Each structure stands twice: as C-alpha cells, then as structure tokens.
mmCIF file of C-alpha atoms in Angstrom:
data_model
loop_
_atom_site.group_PDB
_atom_site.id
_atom_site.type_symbol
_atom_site.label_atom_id
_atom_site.label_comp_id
_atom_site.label_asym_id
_atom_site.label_seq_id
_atom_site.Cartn_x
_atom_site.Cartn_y
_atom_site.Cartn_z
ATOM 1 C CA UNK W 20 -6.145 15.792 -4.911
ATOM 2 C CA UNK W 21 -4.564 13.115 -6.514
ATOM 3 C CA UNK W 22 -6.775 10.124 -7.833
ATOM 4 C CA UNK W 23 -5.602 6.870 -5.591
ATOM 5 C CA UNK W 24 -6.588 3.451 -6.091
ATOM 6 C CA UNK W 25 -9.217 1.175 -4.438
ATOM 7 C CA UNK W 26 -6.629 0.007 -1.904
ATOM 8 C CA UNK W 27 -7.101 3.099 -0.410
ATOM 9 C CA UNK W 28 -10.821 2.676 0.251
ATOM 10 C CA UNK W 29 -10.363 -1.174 1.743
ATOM 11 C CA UNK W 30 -11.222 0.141 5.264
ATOM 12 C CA UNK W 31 -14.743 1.625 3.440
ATOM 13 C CA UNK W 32 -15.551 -0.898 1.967
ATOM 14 C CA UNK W 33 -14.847 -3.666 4.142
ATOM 15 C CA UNK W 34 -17.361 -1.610 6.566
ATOM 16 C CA UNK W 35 -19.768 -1.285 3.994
ATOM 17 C CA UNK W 36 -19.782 -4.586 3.026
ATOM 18 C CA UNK W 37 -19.037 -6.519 5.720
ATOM 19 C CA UNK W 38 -16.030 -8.693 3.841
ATOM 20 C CA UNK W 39 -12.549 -8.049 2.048
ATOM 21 C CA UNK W 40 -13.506 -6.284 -1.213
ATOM 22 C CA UNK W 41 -10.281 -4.712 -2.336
ATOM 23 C CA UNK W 42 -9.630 -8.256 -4.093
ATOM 24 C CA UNK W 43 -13.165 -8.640 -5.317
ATOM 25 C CA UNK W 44 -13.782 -8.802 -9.067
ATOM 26 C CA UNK W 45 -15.960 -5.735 -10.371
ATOM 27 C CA UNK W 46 -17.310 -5.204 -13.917
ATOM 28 C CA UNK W 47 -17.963 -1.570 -15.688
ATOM 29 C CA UNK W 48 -21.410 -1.204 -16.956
ATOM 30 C CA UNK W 49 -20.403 1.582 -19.474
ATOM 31 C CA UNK W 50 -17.501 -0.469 -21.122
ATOM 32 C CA UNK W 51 -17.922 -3.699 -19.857
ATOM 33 C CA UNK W 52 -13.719 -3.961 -18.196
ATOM 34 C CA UNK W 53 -13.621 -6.722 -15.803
ATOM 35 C CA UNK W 54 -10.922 -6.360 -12.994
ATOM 36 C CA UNK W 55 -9.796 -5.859 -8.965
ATOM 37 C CA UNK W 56 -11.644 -3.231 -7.375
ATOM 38 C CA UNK W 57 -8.104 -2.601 -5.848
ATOM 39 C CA UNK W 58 -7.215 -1.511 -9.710
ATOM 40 C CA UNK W 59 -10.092 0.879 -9.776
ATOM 41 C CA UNK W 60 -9.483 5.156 -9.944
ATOM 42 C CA UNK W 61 -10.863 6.698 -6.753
ATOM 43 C CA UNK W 62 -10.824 9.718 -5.612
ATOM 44 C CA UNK W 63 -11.219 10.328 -1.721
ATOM 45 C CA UNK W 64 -12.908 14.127 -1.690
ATOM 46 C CA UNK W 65 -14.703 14.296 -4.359
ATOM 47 C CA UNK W 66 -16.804 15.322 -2.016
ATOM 48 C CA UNK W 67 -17.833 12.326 -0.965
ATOM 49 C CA UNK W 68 -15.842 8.868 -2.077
ATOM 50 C CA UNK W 69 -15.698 8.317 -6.096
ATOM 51 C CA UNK W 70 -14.625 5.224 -7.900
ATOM 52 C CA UNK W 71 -14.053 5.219 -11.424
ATOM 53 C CA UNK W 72 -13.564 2.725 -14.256
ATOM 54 C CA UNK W 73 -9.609 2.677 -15.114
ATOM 55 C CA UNK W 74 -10.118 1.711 -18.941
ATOM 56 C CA UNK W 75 -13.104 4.432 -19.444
ATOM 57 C CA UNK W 76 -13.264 6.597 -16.723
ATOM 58 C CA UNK W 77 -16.994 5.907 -15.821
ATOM 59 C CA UNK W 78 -18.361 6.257 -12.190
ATOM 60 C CA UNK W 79 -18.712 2.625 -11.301
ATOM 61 C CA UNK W 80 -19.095 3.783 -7.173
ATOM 62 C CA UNK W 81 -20.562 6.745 -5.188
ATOM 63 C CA UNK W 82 -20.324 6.430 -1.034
ATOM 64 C CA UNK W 83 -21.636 9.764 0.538
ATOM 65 C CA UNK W 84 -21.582 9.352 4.372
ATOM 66 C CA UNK W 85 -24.709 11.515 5.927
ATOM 67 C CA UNK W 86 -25.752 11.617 9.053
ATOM 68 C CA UNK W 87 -23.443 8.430 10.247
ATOM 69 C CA UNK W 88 -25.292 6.329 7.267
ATOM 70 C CA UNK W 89 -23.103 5.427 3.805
ATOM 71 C CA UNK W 90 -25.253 5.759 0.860
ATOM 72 C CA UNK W 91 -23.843 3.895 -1.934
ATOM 73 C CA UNK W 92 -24.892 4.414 -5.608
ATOM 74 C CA UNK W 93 -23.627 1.125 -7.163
ATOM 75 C CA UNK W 94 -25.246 1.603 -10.666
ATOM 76 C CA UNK W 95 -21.978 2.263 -12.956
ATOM 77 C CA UNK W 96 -21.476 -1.554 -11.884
ATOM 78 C CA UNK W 97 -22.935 -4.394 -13.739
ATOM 79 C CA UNK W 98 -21.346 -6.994 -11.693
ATOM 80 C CA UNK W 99 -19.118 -6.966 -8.221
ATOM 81 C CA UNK W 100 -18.507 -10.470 -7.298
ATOM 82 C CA UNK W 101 -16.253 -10.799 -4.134
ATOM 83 C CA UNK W 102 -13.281 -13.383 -4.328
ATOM 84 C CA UNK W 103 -13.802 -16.610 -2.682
ATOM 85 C CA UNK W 104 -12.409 -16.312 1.123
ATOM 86 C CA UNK A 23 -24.468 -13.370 1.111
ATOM 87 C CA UNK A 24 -26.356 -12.830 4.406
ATOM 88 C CA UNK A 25 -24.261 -16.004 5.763
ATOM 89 C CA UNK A 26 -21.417 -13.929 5.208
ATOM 90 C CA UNK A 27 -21.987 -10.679 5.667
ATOM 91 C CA UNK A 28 -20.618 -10.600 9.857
ATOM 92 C CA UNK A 29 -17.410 -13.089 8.985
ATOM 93 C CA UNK A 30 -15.493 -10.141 8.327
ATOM 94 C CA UNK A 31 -16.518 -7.283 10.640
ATOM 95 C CA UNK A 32 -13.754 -4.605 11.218
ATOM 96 C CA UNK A 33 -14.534 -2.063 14.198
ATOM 97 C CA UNK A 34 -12.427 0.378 14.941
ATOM 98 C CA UNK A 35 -10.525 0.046 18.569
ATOM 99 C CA UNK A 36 -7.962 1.733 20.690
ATOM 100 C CA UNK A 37 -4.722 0.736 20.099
ATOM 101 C CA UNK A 38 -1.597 2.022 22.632
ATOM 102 C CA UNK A 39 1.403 3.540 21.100
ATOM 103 C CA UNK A 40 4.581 1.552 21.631
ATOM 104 C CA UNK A 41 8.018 1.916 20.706
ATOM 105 C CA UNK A 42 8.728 4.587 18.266
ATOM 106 C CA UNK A 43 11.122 5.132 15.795
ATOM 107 C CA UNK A 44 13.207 7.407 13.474
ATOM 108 C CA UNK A 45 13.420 6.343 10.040
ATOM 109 C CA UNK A 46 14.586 9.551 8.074
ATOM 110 C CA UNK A 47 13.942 13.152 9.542
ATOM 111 C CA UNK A 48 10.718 13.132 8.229
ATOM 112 C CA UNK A 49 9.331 9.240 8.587
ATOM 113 C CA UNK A 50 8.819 7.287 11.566
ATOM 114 C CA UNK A 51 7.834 3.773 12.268
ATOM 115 C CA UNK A 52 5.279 3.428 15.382
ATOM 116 C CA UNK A 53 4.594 0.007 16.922
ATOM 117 C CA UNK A 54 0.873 -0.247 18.055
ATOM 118 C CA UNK A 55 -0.151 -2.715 20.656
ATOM 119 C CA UNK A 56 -3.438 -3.475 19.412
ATOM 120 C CA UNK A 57 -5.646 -5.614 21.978
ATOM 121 C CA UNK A 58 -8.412 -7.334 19.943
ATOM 122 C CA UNK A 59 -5.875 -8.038 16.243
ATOM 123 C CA UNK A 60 -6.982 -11.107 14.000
ATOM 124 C CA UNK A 61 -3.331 -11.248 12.589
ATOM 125 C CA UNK A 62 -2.453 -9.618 9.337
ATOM 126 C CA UNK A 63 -0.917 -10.535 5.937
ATOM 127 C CA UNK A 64 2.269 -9.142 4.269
ATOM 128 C CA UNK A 65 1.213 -5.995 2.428
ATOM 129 C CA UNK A 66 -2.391 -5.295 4.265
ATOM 130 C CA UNK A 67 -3.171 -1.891 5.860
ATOM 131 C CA UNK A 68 -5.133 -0.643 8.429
ATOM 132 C CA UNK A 69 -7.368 2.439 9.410
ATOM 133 C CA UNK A 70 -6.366 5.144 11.642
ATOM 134 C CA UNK A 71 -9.012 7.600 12.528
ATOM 135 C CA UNK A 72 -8.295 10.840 14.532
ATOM 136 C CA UNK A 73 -11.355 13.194 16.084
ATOM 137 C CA UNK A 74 -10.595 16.637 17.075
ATOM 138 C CA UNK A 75 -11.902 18.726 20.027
ATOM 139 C CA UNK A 76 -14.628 19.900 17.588
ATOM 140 C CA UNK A 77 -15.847 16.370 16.589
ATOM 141 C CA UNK A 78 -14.057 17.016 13.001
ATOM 142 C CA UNK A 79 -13.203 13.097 11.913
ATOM 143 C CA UNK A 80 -9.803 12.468 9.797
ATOM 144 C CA UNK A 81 -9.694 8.877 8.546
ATOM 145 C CA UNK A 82 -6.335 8.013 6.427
ATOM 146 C CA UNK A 83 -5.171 4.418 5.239
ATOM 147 C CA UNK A 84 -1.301 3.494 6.246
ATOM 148 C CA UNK A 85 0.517 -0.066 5.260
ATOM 149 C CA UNK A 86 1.380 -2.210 7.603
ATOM 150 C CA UNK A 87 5.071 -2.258 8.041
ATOM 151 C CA UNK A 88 5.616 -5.622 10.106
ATOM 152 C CA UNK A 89 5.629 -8.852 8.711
ATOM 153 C CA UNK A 90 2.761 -11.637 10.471
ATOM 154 C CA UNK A 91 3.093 -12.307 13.833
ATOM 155 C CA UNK A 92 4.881 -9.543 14.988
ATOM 156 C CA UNK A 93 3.756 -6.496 16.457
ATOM 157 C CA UNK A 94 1.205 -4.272 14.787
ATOM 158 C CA UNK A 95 3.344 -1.636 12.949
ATOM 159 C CA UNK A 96 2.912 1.287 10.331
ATOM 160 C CA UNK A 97 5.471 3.547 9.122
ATOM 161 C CA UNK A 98 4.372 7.271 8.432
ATOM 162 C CA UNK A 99 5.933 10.453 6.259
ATOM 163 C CA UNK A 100 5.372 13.412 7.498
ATOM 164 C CA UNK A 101 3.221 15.599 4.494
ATOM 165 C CA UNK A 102 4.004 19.641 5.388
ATOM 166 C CA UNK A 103 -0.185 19.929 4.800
ATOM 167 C CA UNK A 104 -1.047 16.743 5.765
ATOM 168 C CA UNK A 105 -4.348 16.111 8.429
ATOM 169 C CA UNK A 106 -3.120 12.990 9.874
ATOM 170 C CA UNK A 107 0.026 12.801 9.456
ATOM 171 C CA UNK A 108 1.950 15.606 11.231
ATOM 172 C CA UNK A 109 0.507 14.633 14.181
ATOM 173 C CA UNK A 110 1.357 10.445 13.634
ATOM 174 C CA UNK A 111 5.205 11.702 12.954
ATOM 175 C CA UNK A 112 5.602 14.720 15.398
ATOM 176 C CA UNK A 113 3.135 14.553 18.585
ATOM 177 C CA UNK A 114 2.640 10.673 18.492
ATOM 178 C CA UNK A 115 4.399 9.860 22.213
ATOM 179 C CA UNK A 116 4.966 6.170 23.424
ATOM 180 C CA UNK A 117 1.691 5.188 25.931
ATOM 181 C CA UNK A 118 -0.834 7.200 23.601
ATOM 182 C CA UNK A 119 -3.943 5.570 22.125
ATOM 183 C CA UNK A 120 -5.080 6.065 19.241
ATOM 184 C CA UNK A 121 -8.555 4.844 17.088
ATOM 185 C CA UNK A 122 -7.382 1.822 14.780
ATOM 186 C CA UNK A 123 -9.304 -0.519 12.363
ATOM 187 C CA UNK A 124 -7.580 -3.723 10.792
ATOM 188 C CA UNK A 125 -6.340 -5.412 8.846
ATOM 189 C CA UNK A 126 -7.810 -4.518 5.600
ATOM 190 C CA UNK A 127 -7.445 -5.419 2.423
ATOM 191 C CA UNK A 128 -6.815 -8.733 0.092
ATOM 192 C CA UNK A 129 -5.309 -7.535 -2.892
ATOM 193 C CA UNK A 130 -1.542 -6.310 -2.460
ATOM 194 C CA UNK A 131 -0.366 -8.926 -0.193
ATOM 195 C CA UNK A 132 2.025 -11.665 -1.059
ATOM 196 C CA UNK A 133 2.372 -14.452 -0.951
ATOM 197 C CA UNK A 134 0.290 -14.735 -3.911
ATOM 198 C CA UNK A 135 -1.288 -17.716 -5.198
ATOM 199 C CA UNK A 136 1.998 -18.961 -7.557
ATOM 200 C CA UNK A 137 4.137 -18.598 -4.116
ATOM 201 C CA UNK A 138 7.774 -19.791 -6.492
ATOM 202 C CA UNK A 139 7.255 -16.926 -8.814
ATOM 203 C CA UNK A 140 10.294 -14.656 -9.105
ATOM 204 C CA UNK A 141 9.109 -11.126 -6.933
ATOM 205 C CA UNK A 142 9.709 -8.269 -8.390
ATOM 206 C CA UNK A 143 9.112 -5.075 -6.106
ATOM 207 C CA UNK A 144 9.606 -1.483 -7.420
ATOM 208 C CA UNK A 145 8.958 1.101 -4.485
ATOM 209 C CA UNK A 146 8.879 5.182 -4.954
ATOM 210 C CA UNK A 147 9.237 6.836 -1.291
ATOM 211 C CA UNK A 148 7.253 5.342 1.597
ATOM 212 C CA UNK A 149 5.874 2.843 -1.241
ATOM 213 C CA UNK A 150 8.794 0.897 0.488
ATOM 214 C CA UNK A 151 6.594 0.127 3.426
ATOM 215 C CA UNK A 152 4.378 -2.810 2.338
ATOM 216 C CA UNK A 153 7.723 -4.710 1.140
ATOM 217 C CA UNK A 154 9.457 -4.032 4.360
ATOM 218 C CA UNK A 155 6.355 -6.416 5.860
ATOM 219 C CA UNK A 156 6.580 -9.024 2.698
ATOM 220 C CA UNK A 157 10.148 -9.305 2.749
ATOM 221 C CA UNK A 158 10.022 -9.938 6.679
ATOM 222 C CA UNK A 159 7.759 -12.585 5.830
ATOM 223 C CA UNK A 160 9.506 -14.097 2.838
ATOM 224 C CA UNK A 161 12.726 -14.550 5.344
ATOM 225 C CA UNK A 162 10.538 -16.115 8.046
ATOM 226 C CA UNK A 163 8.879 -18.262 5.760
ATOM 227 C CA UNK A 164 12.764 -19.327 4.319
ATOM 228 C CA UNK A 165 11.730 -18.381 0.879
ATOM 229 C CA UNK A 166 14.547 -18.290 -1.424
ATOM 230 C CA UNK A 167 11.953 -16.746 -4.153
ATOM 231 C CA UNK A 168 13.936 -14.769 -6.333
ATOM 232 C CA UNK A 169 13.505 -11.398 -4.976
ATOM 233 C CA UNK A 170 14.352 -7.664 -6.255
ATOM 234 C CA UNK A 171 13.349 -4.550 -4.932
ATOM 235 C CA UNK A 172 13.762 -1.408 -7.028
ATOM 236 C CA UNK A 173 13.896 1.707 -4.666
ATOM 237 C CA UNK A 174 13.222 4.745 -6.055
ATOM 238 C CA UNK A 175 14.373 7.710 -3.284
ATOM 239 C CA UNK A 176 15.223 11.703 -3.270
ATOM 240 C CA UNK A 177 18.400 10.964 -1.461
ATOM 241 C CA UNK A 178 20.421 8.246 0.216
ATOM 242 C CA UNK A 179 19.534 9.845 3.606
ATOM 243 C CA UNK A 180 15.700 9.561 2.328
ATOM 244 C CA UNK A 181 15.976 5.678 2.285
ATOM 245 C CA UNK A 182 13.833 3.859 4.571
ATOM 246 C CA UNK A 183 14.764 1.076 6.703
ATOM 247 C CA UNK A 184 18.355 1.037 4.703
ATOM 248 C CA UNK A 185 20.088 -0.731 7.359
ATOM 249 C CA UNK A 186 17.643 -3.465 7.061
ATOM 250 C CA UNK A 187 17.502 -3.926 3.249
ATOM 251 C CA UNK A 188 21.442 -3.929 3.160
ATOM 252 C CA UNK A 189 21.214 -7.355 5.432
ATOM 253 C CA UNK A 190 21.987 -9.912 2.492
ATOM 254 C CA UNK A 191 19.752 -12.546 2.627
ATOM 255 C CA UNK A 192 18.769 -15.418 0.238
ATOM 256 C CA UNK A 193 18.192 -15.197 -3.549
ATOM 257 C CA UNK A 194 17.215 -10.772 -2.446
ATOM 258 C CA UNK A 195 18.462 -7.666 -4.899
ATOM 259 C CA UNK A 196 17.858 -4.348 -3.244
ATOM 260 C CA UNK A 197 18.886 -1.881 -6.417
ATOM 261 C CA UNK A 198 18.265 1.971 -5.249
ATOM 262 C CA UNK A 199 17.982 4.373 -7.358
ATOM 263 C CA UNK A 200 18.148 8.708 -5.935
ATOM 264 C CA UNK A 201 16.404 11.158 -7.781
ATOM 265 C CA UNK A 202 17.578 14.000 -6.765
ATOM 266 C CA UNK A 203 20.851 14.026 -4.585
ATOM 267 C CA UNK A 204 23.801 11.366 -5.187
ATOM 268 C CA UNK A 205 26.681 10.628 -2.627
ATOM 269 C CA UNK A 206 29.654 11.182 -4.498
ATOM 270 C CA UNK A 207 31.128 8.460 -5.925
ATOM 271 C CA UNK A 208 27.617 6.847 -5.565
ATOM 272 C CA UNK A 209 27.959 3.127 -6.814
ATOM 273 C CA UNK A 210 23.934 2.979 -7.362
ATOM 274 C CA UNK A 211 21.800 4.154 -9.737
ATOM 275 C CA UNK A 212 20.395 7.720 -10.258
ATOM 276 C CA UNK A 213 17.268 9.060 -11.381
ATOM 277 C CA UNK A 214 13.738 8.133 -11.747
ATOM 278 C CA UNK A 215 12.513 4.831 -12.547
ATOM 279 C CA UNK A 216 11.932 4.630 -16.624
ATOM 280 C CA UNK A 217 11.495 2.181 -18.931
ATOM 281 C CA UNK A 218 15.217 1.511 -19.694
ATOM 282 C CA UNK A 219 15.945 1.140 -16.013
ATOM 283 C CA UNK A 220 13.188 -1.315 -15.633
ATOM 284 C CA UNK A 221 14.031 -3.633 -18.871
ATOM 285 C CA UNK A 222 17.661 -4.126 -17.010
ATOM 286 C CA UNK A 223 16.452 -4.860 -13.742
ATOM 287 C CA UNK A 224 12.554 -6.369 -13.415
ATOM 288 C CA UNK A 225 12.658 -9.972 -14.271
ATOM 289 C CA UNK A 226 11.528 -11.589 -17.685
ATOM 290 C CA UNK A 227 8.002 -12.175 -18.714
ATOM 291 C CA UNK A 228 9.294 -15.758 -19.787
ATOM 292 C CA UNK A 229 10.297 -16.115 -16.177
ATOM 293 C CA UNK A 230 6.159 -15.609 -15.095
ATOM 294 C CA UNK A 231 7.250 -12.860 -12.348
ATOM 295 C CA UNK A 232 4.493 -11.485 -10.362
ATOM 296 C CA UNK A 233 5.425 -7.596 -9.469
ATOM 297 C CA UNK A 234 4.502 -5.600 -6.963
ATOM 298 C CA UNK A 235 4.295 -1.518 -7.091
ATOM 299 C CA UNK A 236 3.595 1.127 -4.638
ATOM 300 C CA UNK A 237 4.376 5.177 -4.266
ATOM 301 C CA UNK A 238 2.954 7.894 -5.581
ATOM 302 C CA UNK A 239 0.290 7.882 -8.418
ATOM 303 C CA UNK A 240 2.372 9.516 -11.343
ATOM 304 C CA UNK A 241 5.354 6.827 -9.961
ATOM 305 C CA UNK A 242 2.823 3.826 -10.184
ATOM 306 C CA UNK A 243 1.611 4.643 -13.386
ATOM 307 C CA UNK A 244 4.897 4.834 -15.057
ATOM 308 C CA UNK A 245 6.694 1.972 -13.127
ATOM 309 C CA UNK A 246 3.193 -0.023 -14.585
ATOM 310 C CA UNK A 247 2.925 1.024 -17.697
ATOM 311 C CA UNK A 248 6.695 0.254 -18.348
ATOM 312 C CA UNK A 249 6.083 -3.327 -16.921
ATOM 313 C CA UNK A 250 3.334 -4.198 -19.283
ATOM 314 C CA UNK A 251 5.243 -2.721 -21.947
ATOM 315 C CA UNK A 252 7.556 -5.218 -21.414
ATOM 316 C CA UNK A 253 5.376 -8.239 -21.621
ATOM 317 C CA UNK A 254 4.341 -8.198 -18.400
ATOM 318 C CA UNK A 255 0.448 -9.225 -18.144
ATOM 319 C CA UNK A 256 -1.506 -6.736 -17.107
ATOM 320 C CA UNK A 257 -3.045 -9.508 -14.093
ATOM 321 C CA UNK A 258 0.217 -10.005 -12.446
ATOM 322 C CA UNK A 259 1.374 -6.203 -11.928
ATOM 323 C CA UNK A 260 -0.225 -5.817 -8.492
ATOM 324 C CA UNK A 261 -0.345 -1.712 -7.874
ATOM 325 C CA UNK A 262 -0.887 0.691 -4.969
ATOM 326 C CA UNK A 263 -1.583 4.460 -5.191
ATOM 327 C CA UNK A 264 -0.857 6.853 -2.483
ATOM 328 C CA UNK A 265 -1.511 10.179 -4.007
ATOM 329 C CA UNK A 266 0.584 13.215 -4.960
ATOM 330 C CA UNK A 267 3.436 12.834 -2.080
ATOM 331 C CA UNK A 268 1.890 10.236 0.816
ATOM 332 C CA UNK A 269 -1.078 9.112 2.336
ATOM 333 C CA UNK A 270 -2.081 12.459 4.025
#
C-alpha cells in the first residue's frame, strides 16, 4: 500500500475532531517541522490509520477504530493548531 | 475548543444516484443528489462508505468533480483490485443510494487566499478531477487568472473530460502530455512529467504562482520536487496523494 497524504484522512479527522483539519497547522515533536496536516505521510492500513512526519518520518498520529470508538495516540505531536474558520 | 467542536459535524447520509456517465472505458462520473449538502468548495472531497451483506465496512475518499453550486459529483477509475471502486464504476445504476459524508477538507481547494495568482495545475490520471471542479469555478467566477493545466495521461483515449478542457476559455492552457501511447502525428507532448517539461511550462517563481498537484504518489512527488527545485516555495505547492494507481 502506497503511503497517501493527509487529504486522504479529511473525512477521519473531521469526525474525530469535529472541524476541518486537513488545513490545520501540526508540529513534529521528534524534529520540530511545522506544516499542513494535508502535507503529512499516512498510510491507511497500517493496520489501523498512521500519520507520519514528511521531513523525518516520525509517527506524529495513530487512529485505531475498536469497537465503533477511535482511539487516537497524538503524542508524536507537539502542537496541532487548527486554521482559523 | 468546546464552542467549536459541533460547528462542523459531518454524518454520513444517503445520497441517490443520478445521472451517470462515461468518461473513458474505465472512469465514470456519477451525479449524487445529496438531500441534507452544506455546499462545497472547488477541490474538496467527500466520503463514500459501502457495507456488505456481512457487515464488512469499505470507506474510500473521492474528489469532488463539480464546481459550487452544482450538483454533488465525483468521478471514479475503476482499480482491477479495488474494494470500492469496481462496484462505483460497474454496478452503480441511476436511482441507487448510496452512504455519503461531505464535504471534507480545507486544504486543496482554490481559490486560495492570493485569488490573482497565476494557477498552475499539473494532474497525473484521475488527479484531473479536483481541477475539473476549480476550473468550473474559476469560469463561473469570470476569473481570467492565468491558468495552466499540465495533464499527464497513458493515452489520448485515457483523457478525462477532454471535450471539456478543449473549450477555450479565458487566460486557460490545457498542455497534455501521454505516457505511453501517442496518436500519430500527435501535436502534444509525450512522456512523463520531469523536470525539463516542468521548467517550460509551470509559471515563474518571480510571477508568485500558487500550484496545485494531484495523481499518484510517485507522480506527486516528482511533479513537487521539480517545482521547488525551481524556486517554487515549498508553502505554495499545494499536493494530493492517491496511492499507487487510484483511490481504491
């Protein structure tokens, strides 16, 4: 499986969320690169949904769905700050 | 953030299949009448979720293909080992309903905030899809924003909306380019996008262009890497990945 991009994950997002984050500015706690989540490296089966830093390839993102619930391990992220609306 | 947090709720719905139509053999562009739609940008997507017999859930992102205010479109390639996919372009029947979530997304969609800036918009495959919906909206709009699409295709007969993007309209380039199969006599270009092809044809940094790129991963990368390579900043080559051939 090819790595996408965070466009690909708006719909995921946006549910987990509850707003646009596709635009939203995110910040790699292992190397400190400061862009668009939409710029980010995911991959969709991973198993479960991975995100990765595209300047160091760090996890910034984990979702695993169980049981109908997203569990989302945001700790590869020192900052996600969502664009102004 | 708690203020916020229900401003944007998406929920999936039922949408009803409406007109359908042939693109290439293998793509087809499927209107959706979609009751409950908030109205979408140029370059947004939406959700489509299918659920077998067996409750097995297959969720896949597509572009929207219509510009605002028209009807909810997407435009879908049939992948041989797809999930979703074979059934959007083969089984898909007019009057059908189908599980929906939109619009999504705030990143890829134009216009962006410097609305004047020349457009540059390099598409591999069904990447095309996104620009059919922004250059809809540029001509409603009457933007004469100095547009070119590069289209990067297999074969002339694997071009997407070609009658369309051969209208001539307003300050618009449409340069293809086939990979793999020319028409003789072929007055385009041929072969894949590289960094030559792109220092003759994408716009000058000097010029502050804001690009645009979608297709397949390996396409993106080069068609992005070339751009900044050429002065382009980094912050105003907007990308979008769809994987190895489509978007499943």
């Amino acid at each position: 499986m090819d790595a996408l991009d965070g466009n690909a994950i708006g719909g995921l997002l946006h549910e987990i969320f509850g707003m646009e984050m596709t635009a939203a500015t995110g910040t790699c706690a292992n190397c400190g690169a400061v862009g668009p989540v939409a710029e980010t490296v995911v991959y969709l089966q991973a198993p479960g949904t991975v995100m990765r830093c595209r300047s160091c390839t760090a996890v910034l993102m984990v979702v695993v769905r169980r049981a109908g619930v997203n569990c989302v391990d945001l700790s590869g992220m020192a900052a996600l700050e969502p664009t102004a609306a | 953030m708690a203020g916020t947090a229900v401003r944007g709720r998406l929920t999936w719905q039922v949408a009803t299949v409406g007109a359908v139509v042939d693109e290439t053999p293998a793509v087809r562009t499927i209107e959706l009448d979609v009751p409950d739609w908030a109205g979408h940008r140029a370059g947004q997507h939406l959700d489509v979720r299918l659920t077998a017999d067996d409750g097995y859930v297959a969720e896949r992102s597509y572009s929207l293909a219509s510009a605002p205010g028209e009807p909810v479109a997407i435009t879908v390639e049939r992948l041989p080992d797809g999930e979703v996919s074979p059934y959007l372009a083969d089984d898909l029947r007019a009057g059908d309903e189908i599980e929906i979530r939109g619009p999504i997304g705030g990143y890829f969609v134009w216009p962006w905030q410097e609305i004047v800036s020349p457009l540059l918009l390099v598409a591999g495959g069904s990447g095309v899809v996104p620009f059919r919906s922004i250059l809809r909206h540029r001509a409603d709009l009457g933007s004469t924003t100095p547009t070119r699409l590069l289209y990067s295709a297999r074969s002339l007969e694997d071009v997407i909306y070609r009658a369309e993007l051969d209208v001539v309209r307003n300050g618009l380039e449409v340069i293809y380019t086939l990979t793999r199969q020319q028409p003789p006599s072929w007055p385009g270009r041929a072969g894949r996008v590289n960094d030559a092809m792109l220092r003759e044809i994408a716009w000058l940094p000097s010029q502050r262009p804001i690009a645009y790129v979608c297709g397949p991963t390996a396409f993106v990368e080069t068609v992005a890497t070339g751009l900044v390579g050429l002065g382009y900043p980094a912050d105003r080559v907007k990308t979008e990945r769809f994987g190895g051939m489509g978007g499943g």
